[in-house]
Structure formats: C-alpha cells, structure tokens
CSV table of C-alpha atoms in Angstrom, one decimal:
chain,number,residue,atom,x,y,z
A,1,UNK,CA,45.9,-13.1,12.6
A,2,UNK,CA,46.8,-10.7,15.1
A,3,UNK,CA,48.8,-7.2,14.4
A,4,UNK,CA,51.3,-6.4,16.6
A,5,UNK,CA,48.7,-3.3,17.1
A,6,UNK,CA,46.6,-5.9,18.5
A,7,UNK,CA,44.1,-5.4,15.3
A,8,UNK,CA,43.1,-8.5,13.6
A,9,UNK,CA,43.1,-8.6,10.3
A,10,UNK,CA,42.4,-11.6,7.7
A,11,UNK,CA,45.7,-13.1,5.5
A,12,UNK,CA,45.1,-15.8,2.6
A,13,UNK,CA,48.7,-17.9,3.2
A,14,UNK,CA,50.4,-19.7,0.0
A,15,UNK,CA,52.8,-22.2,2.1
A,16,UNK,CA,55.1,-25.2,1.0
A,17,UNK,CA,57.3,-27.3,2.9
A,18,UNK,CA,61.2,-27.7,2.0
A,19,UNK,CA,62.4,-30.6,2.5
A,20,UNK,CA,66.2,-32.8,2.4
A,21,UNK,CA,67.5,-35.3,-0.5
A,22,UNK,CA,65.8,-37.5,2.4
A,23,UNK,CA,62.8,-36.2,2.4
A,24,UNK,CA,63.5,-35.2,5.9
A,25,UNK,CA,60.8,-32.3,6.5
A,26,UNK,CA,63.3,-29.0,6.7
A,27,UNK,CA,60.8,-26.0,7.4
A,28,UNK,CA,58.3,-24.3,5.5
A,29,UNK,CA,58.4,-21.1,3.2
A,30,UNK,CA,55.7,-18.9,1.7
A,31,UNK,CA,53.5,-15.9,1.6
A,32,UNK,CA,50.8,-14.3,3.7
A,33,UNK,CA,48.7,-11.5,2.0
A,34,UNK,CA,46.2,-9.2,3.7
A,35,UNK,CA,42.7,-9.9,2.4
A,36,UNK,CA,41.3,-8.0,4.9
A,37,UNK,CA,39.0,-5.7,2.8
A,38,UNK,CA,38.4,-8.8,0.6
A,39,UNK,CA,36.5,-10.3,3.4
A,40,UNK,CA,34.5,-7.6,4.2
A,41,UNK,CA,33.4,-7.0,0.7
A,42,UNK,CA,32.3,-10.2,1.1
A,43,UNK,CA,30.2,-10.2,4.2
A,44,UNK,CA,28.6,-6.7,2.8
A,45,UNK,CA,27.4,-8.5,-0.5
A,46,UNK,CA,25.8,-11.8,1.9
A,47,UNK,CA,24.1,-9.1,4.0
A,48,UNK,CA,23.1,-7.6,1.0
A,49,UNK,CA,21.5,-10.8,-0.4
A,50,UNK,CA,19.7,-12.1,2.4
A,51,UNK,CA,18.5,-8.6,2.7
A,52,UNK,CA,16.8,-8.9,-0.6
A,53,UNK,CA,15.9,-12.4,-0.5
A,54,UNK,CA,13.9,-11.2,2.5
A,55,UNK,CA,12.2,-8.4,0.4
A,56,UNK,CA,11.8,-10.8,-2.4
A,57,UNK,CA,9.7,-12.8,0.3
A,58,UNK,CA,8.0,-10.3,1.4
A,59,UNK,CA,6.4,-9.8,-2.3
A,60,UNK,CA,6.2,-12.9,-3.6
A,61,UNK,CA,5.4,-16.4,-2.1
A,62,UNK,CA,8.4,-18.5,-1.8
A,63,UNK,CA,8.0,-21.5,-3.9
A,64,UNK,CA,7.5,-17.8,-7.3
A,65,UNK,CA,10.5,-16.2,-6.0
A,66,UNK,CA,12.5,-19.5,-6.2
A,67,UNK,CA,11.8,-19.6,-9.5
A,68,UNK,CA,12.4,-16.4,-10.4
A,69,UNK,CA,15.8,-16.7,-9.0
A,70,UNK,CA,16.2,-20.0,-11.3
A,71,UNK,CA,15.8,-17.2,-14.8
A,72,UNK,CA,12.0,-18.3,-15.4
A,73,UNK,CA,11.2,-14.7,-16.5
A,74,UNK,CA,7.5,-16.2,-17.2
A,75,UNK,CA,5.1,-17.4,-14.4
A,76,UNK,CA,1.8,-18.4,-15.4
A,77,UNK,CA,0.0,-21.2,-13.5
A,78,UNK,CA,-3.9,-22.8,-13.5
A,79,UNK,CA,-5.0,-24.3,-10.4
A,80,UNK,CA,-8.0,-25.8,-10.3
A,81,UNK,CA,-9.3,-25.1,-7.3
A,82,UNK,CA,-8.6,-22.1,-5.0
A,83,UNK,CA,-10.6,-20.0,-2.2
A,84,UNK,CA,-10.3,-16.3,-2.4
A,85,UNK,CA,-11.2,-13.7,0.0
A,86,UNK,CA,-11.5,-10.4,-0.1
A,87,UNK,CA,-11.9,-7.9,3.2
A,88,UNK,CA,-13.1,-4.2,3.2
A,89,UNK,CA,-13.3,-1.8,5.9
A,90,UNK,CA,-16.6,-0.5,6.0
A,91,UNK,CA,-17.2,3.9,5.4
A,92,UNK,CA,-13.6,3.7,4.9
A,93,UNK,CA,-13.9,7.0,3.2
A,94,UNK,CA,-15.6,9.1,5.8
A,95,UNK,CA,-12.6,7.5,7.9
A,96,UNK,CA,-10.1,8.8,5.5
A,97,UNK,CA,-11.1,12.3,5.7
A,98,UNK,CA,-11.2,12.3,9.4
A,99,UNK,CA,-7.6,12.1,10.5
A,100,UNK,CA,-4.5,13.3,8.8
A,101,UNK,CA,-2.8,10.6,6.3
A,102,UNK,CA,-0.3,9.7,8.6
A,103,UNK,CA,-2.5,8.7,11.4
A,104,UNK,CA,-4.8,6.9,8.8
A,105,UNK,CA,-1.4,4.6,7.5
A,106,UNK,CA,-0.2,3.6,10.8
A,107,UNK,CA,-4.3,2.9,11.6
A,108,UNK,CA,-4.1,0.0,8.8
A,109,UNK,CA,-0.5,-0.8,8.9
A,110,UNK,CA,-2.1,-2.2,12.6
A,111,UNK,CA,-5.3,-3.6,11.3
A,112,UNK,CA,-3.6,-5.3,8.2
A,113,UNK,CA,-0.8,-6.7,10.2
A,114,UNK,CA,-2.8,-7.9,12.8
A,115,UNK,CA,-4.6,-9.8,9.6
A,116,UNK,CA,-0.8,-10.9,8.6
A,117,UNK,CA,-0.6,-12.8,11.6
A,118,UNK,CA,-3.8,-14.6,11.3
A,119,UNK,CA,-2.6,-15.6,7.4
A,120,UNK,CA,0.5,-16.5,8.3
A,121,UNK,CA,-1.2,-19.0,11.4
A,122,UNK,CA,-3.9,-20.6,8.4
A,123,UNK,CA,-1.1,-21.6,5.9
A,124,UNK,CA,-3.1,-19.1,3.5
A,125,UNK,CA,-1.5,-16.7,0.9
A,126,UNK,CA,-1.9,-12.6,1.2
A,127,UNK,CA,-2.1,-11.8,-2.4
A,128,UNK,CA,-2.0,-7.6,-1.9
A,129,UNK,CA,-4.3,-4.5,-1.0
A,130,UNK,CA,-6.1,-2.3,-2.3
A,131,UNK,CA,-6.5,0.7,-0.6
A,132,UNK,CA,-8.7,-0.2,2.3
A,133,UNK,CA,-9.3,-4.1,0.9
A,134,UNK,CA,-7.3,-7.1,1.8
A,135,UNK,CA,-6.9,-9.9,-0.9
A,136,UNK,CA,-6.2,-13.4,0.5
A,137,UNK,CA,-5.9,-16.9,-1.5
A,138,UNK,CA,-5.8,-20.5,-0.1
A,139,UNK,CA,-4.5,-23.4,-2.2
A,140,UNK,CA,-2.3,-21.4,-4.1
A,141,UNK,CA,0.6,-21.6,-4.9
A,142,UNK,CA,1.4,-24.4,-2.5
A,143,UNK,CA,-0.9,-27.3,-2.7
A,144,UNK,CA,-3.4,-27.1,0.9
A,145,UNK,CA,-6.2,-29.9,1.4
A,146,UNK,CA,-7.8,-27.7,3.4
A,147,UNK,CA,-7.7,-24.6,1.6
A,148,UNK,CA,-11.8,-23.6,1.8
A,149,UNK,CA,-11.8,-24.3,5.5
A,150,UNK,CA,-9.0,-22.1,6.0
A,151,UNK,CA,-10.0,-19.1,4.4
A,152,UNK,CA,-13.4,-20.1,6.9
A,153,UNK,CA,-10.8,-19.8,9.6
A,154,UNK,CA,-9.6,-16.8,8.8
A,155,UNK,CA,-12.5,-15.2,7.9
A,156,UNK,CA,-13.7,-15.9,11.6
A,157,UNK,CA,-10.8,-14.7,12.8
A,158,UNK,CA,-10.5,-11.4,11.1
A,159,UNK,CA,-14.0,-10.7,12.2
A,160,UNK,CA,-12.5,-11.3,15.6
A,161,UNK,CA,-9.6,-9.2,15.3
A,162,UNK,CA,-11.6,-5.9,14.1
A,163,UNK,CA,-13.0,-5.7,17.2
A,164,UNK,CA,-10.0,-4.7,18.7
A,165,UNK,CA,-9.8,-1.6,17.0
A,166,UNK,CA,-12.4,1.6,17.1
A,167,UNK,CA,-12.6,4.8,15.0
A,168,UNK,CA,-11.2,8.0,16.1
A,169,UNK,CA,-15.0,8.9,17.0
A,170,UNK,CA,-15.0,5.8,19.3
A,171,UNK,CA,-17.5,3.9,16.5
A,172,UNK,CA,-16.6,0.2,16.4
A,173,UNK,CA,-15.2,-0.8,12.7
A,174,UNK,CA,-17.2,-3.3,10.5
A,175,UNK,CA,-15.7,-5.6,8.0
A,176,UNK,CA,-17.0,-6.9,4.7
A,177,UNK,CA,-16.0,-10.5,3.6
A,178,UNK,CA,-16.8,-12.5,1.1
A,179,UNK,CA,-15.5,-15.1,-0.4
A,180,UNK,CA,-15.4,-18.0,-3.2
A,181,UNK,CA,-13.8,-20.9,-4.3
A,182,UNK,CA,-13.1,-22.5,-7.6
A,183,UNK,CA,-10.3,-22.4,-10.3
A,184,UNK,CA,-7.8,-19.7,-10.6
A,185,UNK,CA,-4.6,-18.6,-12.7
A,186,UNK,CA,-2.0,-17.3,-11.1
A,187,UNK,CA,1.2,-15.6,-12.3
A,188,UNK,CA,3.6,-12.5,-12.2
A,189,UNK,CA,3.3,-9.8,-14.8
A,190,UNK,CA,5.3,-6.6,-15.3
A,191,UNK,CA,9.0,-5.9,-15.0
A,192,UNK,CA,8.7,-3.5,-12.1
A,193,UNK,CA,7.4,-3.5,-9.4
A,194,UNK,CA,5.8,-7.1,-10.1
A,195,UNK,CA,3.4,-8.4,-8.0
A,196,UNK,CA,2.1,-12.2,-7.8
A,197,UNK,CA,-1.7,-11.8,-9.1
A,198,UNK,CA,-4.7,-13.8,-9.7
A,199,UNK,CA,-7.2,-13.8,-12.2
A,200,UNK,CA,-10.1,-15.7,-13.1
A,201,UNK,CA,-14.2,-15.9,-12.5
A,202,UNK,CA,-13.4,-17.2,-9.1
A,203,UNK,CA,-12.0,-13.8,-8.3
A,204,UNK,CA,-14.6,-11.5,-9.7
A,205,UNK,CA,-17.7,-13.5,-7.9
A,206,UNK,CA,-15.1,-13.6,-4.4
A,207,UNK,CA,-14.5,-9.7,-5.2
A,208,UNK,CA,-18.3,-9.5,-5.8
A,209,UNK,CA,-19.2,-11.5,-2.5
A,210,UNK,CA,-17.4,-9.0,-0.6
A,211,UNK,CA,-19.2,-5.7,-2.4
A,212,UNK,CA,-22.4,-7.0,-2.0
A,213,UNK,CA,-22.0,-8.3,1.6
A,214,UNK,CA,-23.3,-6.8,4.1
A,215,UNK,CA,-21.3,-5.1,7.1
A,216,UNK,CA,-20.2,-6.9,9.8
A,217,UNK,CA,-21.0,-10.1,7.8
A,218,UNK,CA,-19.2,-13.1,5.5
A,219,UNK,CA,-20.4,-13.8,2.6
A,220,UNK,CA,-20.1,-16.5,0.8
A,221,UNK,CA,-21.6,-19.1,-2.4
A,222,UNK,CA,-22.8,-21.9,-2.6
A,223,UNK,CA,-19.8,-23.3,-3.5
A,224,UNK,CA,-18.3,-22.8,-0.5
A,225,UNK,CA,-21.6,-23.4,1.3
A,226,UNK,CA,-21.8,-26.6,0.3
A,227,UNK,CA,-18.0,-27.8,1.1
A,228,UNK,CA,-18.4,-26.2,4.8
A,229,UNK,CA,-22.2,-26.9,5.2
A,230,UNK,CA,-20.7,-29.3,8.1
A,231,UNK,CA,-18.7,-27.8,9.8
A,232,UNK,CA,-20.3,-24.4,10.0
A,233,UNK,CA,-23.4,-22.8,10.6
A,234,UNK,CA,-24.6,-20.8,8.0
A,235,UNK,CA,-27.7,-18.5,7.2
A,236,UNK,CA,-29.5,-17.7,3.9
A,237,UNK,CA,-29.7,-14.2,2.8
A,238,UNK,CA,-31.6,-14.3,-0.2
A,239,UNK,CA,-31.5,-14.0,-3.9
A,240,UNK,CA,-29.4,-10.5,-4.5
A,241,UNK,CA,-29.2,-9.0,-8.1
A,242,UNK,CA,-25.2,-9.7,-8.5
A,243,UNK,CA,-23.2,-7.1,-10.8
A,244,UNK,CA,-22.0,-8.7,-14.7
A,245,UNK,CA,-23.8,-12.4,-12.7
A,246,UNK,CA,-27.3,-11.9,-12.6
C-alpha cells in the first residue's frame, strides 16, 4: 500500500466481515500491520541463498551438491567406467618467474576459462587444478554414453584453444594431455573447503599419460585407443618406461 508520503510500504491485513441477524453483509473490520522490514529480510536471505547455491555449483557438480543439501554428509561413489584427463602447460615454471604473480593469475584465469567453456560445450566434468594442470572427468557423476569421445573432443579442442594465447616473450604455449579411461571412485572428503575428488588406477595412469606426453601432443592408452580407433587417427609412440607401471 501506498503512504500518504507516497512511500510504499508492505502491510499483512487480519480482516472479517460483520454482518446482520440476516446475514446481510454490514462492512468489514480489522487490522493492517507494517511488515515492511519483514519483507525485506526476506528477500535478503533468497539473495543470499541463491547466492550460495551458485557457489555451491561452482564447486561441486550438481547432482553432489543436491545431495549434500538433502544431509548426506557421506559421498562415496564407484563408477565403472570413466575417462580422465589431465592438461599441463608446458615450462610453466620459467613462465612463472617471468611476470609478476598478478600478471601470471589473470594469464590462466584466461586460459582455464577458455577450457571452462569447452567443458561446459562436451557435457564433461572439471574436477579442479593444480597449479598449472587442469583435471577433467567424463561419465561422472552423471551417466554420458559418450564419455571417451568427449574427453577426445575436448582434448582437440583445448589443443585448439592454446593457440590463441602466446608467452610474454612472444613463444607459442604447448600443452601436455593425456588421458585414460576405466573405473573410478568418486566422492567428497573434508569438512572445509571440500572438494569433489577422484581416485583410483584410472587416475594415476591418466595423470601419468599426461607427465610422460610429450609437448604439444595427446596421449593416450590403449584403452582409449581401442574405443576411438574409428573415429580417430592415431599414431604409435613406442614403448615408454611408465613411473610405479612398468
């Protein structure tokens, strides 16, 4: 309602009509109250949750932070099967000690957003990074046919996407890839600052893939060889002496 200021302010009414021995409607009779600050209370704390369901999101994939929000204080799942990638910017180091720490954040808040984009268009999962690394996972947690193909795509098209950026020397910047597929668990430890992790075999030999690559290059096993043999062109690099693998 309206204040004869002109100010608008919002009442909760409490109204009852009076009526005759006929039942002949007489008027009506009751109370307004100002609940003005009550309302605005009220929009604060729905700006304040969607504000940290947002966050929430940010962190963790939807279908974990759903159930954290249902009380499951425990999330441990096994998939069995799951692609994993791992990306690392080649020399990062000698990058590092190049150009003050600000310029070097805002240099991979650009590259690793520019990767966001590409996980976001592949239906894949950013797990976290490391540093200089990126950590990607198809397959999990939502269920994805296509998982291995789409970690392929996105592979490609992080290799693409690098070449859009250049050192502050004017060098081009090479990426390591590698990646594997295979079963995974999945879960959230910690009480602060929890992040939604992976673990498993499939993981080290992904992480391993990507350590032992080669820059500019993707590497992957034959694992993943042989479900994209297809649809891809591949090329053999050899037997490599693999750390804790053989």
């Amino acid at each position: 309602v309206y204040r004869q200021d002109g100010t608008i302010i919002w009442v909760s009414e409490s109204i009852r009509s009076v009526r005759d021995a006929d039942g002949t409607l007489l008027y009506y009779e009751g109370t307004a109250r100002d609940i003005t600050e009550q309302k605005q209370t009220e929009a604060e704390l729905r700006l304040e949750r969607r504000t940290s369901e947002r966050l929430i999101l940010n962190i963790l994939p939807q279908k974990i932070a759903e159930r954290l929000k249902r009380g499951r204080s425990r999330i441990a799942d096994h998939f069995s099967e799951g692609t994993v990638l791992f990306a690392d910017l080649v020399e990062f180091t000698q990058l590092a000690d190049s150009i003050s720490a600000v310029e070097l954040v805002d240099f991979l808040n650009q590259i690793f957003s520019a990767f966001d984009s590409l996980v976001d268009r592949y239906g894949v999962e950013k797990i976290k990074t490391i540093g200089d690394a990126y950590m990607v996972v198809g397959g999990v947690p939502s269920y994805q046919p296509d998982h291995v193909e789409a970690i392929a795509q996105l592979a490609l098209g992080m290799q693409q996407e690098i070449l859009r950026f250049q050192r502050p020397d004017g060098k081009p910047l090479y990426l390591r890839i590698g990646i594997h597929t295979g079963p995974v668990v999945a879960g959230v430890i910690g009480l602060r600052k929890f992040v939604y992790d992976l673990w498993g075999d499939t993981v080290n030999i992904a992480s391993r893939m990507e350590s032992h690559g080669e820059p500019g290059k993707i590497q992957v096993t034959a694992d993943v060889y042989q479900k994209l043999k297809n649809w891809y062109d591949f090329e053999e690099r050899g037997t490599i002496e693999i750390k804790g693998k053989g």
